[in-house]
Amino acid sequence: MENLIRCTKCVLPETHETIMFDDAGACNICRNVEYKQTQINWDEKKLEFDELIEDYRGKGDYDCLVPFSGGKDSVWTLYYLVKVCKLKPLVVRFDHGFLRPNLDENTKRIQRELGVDFHHFTPNWKVAQKLMLQSFLEKGDFCWHCHTGIFSYPMWVAIRYNIPLIVWGEPSSEYTAYYDYEQEEEVDEKRFNRYVNLGINAEDMYYRLNGLVDKRDLLPYSYPPLSELRRIKYRSICLGSYIPWDVKKQVEIIKDELGWQGDTVENVPEQYDYEKIECYMQGVRDYIKYIKRGYTRPSHLASIDIRNSRLSRDEGMDLVEEYEGKRPPSLDLFLDFVGLSEEEFLQIAKSHMVSPHVHDQDAIQDGKKLHDFDEWSRDGAMDRADTLKQLENWHKRKMTV
Amino acid sequence: MIGIVDYGMGNLLSVKNILDYLGEDNFVCHDPGDLARADRIILPGIGGFPDCVRALHENGFVAALNEAVLTQKKPIMGICLGMQVMARCGHEFEKVAGLGWFDAEVVNINTVNDRIKIPNVGWEEIQLNKNSPLFKRLPAKSDFYLVHSFFMKFDDDNAPEIDASYEVEGVKITAAVRKGNIFATQFHPEKSSDLGMTIMENFIDWQPAI
Amino acid sequence: MQFLGSRNDPDDFVLVTTVNFEKIVEMGNPISQAKIFQAQMADELIFIDLSVYKGEYQRAASLEILDKAARNIFLPLTIGGGVGSVEDIRTFLNHGADKVAINTKIIENPDLLRKASLKFGASTVVASIDYRVELDGNRYVYSQAGQAKQSFSPLEWAQECEKLGAGEILLTCINNDGLREGLDIPTIREVSDAVNIPVIAAGGCGLARHFSEGFTEGNADAVSAGTFFCFQDQNIMQTRSHVHNAGVNVRIRT
């Protein structure tokens, strides 16, 4: 295994975004979570939340808007708001195009168990494809359309239906140091610009695509103007800023009370059957991260368990060694969707390596297929001619290196 | 309604822009009489102490400010030179009397330490008074942007009016002051991004105990 | 942050990045990108209007961008490109700039620098110095966006600008511009050590390490970049973490 410097408490390496190590070699995310566990008066925070929601209860057609994916965090958030707080939400889901069958079943079950109005939006696939390829080229992350869509689209819905309170799930300080628990993390344009949109707004993407899409095609990915959001007096918050986020406990509750079912996930230890089960491109995303940064989801999951005293650091490193460094079968689908060959894919991913990590392709093994692999839609493959056009444009722009 | 004092020397536009961004009603006070319409006042300032004082006198603002601030107790926030001018006097070029609201004098940074490069320009880590209502929601050590060669030096280095300070080359430099309904910062909150914006929001909400 | 009229629509001013001051690539909307940089904790933004020498100069476009920036960005803002007189400076300051960067015009008329410094204060005036390293190893200042070679070196000119009253030096190496292979450390160190005013090093950052080197080896007071953030998954906060980890005292608290 490569010799990256890792946190002395968890197992995150130096290539993790925003990581900083203190004199004891512990990372800022560990410190932040320690702060969360010891310094925050959660009773006070809960009271704050209970008071906050009263300002919105019964005031409009809906008490709040809940952005939803069907994964553990949004299900827990919805559960809490409906069952515990007894609010009437409008649930909004932005469909990134890769929802897995189990997730669809989970969603139907939850809709029926909880009883909620549900708004589902699927953006134009042809536009999404181009965005996937472009963001993979620009940033080594093909999920730009998903990141921006998930955080922008619900805001437009909030404006349209005049729903000022928007409640998200966990705050980012659980995983990165773009914010820390000492501050109030509002899910707003600043956060969108800070790290959600990968440094590219829809208006910028328009120039980079050089005529391949229309400005209107990019609306679902554009953050609404502040003036519009101010008009409805918006308040966009994380539930996890007011109640302490405990993934394991929350998953148990939604499994018991709502019949939510977990699933296996590519190249991840089976006991983590609740993590990122909603997207069948998850394996590719994780693989790209591994190529770029030398670590991926198992490190992330092990670190969370370590911070919550459920795993020792040695056990964490064992998991990392066993599960990381594998090629996901879903890569075949991704290559179809963006029209790339595997060599091109590797070349592009490697161009985004974060120093000091260097990717060793020879050490990569094949990962296992998941049980529903054959059910994943492979429709909508990109025309090679279109891919070539985008690649050519990219090479011209990127100039030298 | 926030009144921004225009006496010909100040970064009015930046102050106005940040208040507009925060959605706060504000207007520019070109005449001393305008202060009557304001519930709170901002006194910006960039340039030299003597010029500033002269301009305030020439525009008739001194009496109006004393009335609004000392008698009517309207909350006021001074920025940069706008803070310095609240001192007893300043020693830039010549000794000139200030508004006299604080028992302090404005002196060149180099008089307390000649190794410090002046003007001191850039971001500094400022130690904030955790109990100050103007600094709520801010970390005890926050970074702000400043540009200055002179600073407000109190007779007593631990004067209670000092609400924030920073250290450079072992010397403590006053970064913010507060007394009753008067608050002022040496640094520029309107140029200090998020943390600066929080200070502006705190000033807007501030109900000084008088 | 360099901008000029878009290839497809000359009235639409876009943010661009360059290589060796030549190849121009359109990156996005200047205000959108400015907001992103602010959210990512940039310490300052420097806007350079390239249309003066690389396109069709439209002062109005410059002012419009500045106006919009001043309404959305609460950081020190510097504008350069087309600053030719004391009146120009007044105009830019009135539209929201905190500082102006002047390059060609102070070479043509050094007295402008002296006047500007006296009138507006040294802290308001940034002397922008572009230079090339020639094959013989010597360095020469170039004005007019890299088109007009001067007879003096960046070191000589930086010292002269300091004497004339510049508050800061923006030092850009044309050879390294946009290549992402690193800063020209020797020149940066030479200039930084020779003057007492802040030096902003620019041209060539391609790795987070290059930023740290600018501080620790180049002795620069600030490092500026544009292209660095364009073609890879890097954002300013990540860069700051790297630089901080290298022991440089940078702002890290949000």
Short mmCIF file of C-alpha atoms in Angstrom, two decimals, chain A residues 179-180 182-184 189-190 194 226 230, chain B residues 20-23 130 137 139-140 194-195:
data_model
loop_
_atom_site.label_atom_id
_atom_site.label_comp_id
_atom_site.label_asym_id
_atom_site.label_seq_id
_atom_site.Cartn_x
_atom_site.Cartn_y
_atom_site.Cartn_z
CA TYR A 179 -17.60 24.44 7.85
CA ASP A 180 -17.14 23.55 11.45
CA GLU A 182 -19.06 26.07 15.82
CA GLN A 183 -20.82 27.92 13.02
CA GLU A 184 -24.34 27.73 11.75
CA GLU A 189 -25.50 30.06 -2.16
CA LYS A 190 -22.26 30.53 -0.25
CA ARG A 194 -17.80 27.00 -1.51
CA LEU A 226 -30.84 35.86 -3.71
CA ARG A 230 -35.32 36.78 0.05
CA ASP B 20 -27.97 46.69 0.68
CA TYR B 21 -26.79 43.10 0.42
CA LEU B 22 -28.11 42.43 3.92
CA GLY B 23 -31.39 44.04 2.95
CA LYS B 130 -16.24 37.11 23.76
CA ARG B 137 -21.56 34.09 16.57
CA PRO B 139 -14.88 32.66 16.95
CA ALA B 140 -12.83 34.29 19.74
CA ASP B 194 -18.37 36.32 6.11
CA LEU B 195 -17.05 37.26 9.50
#
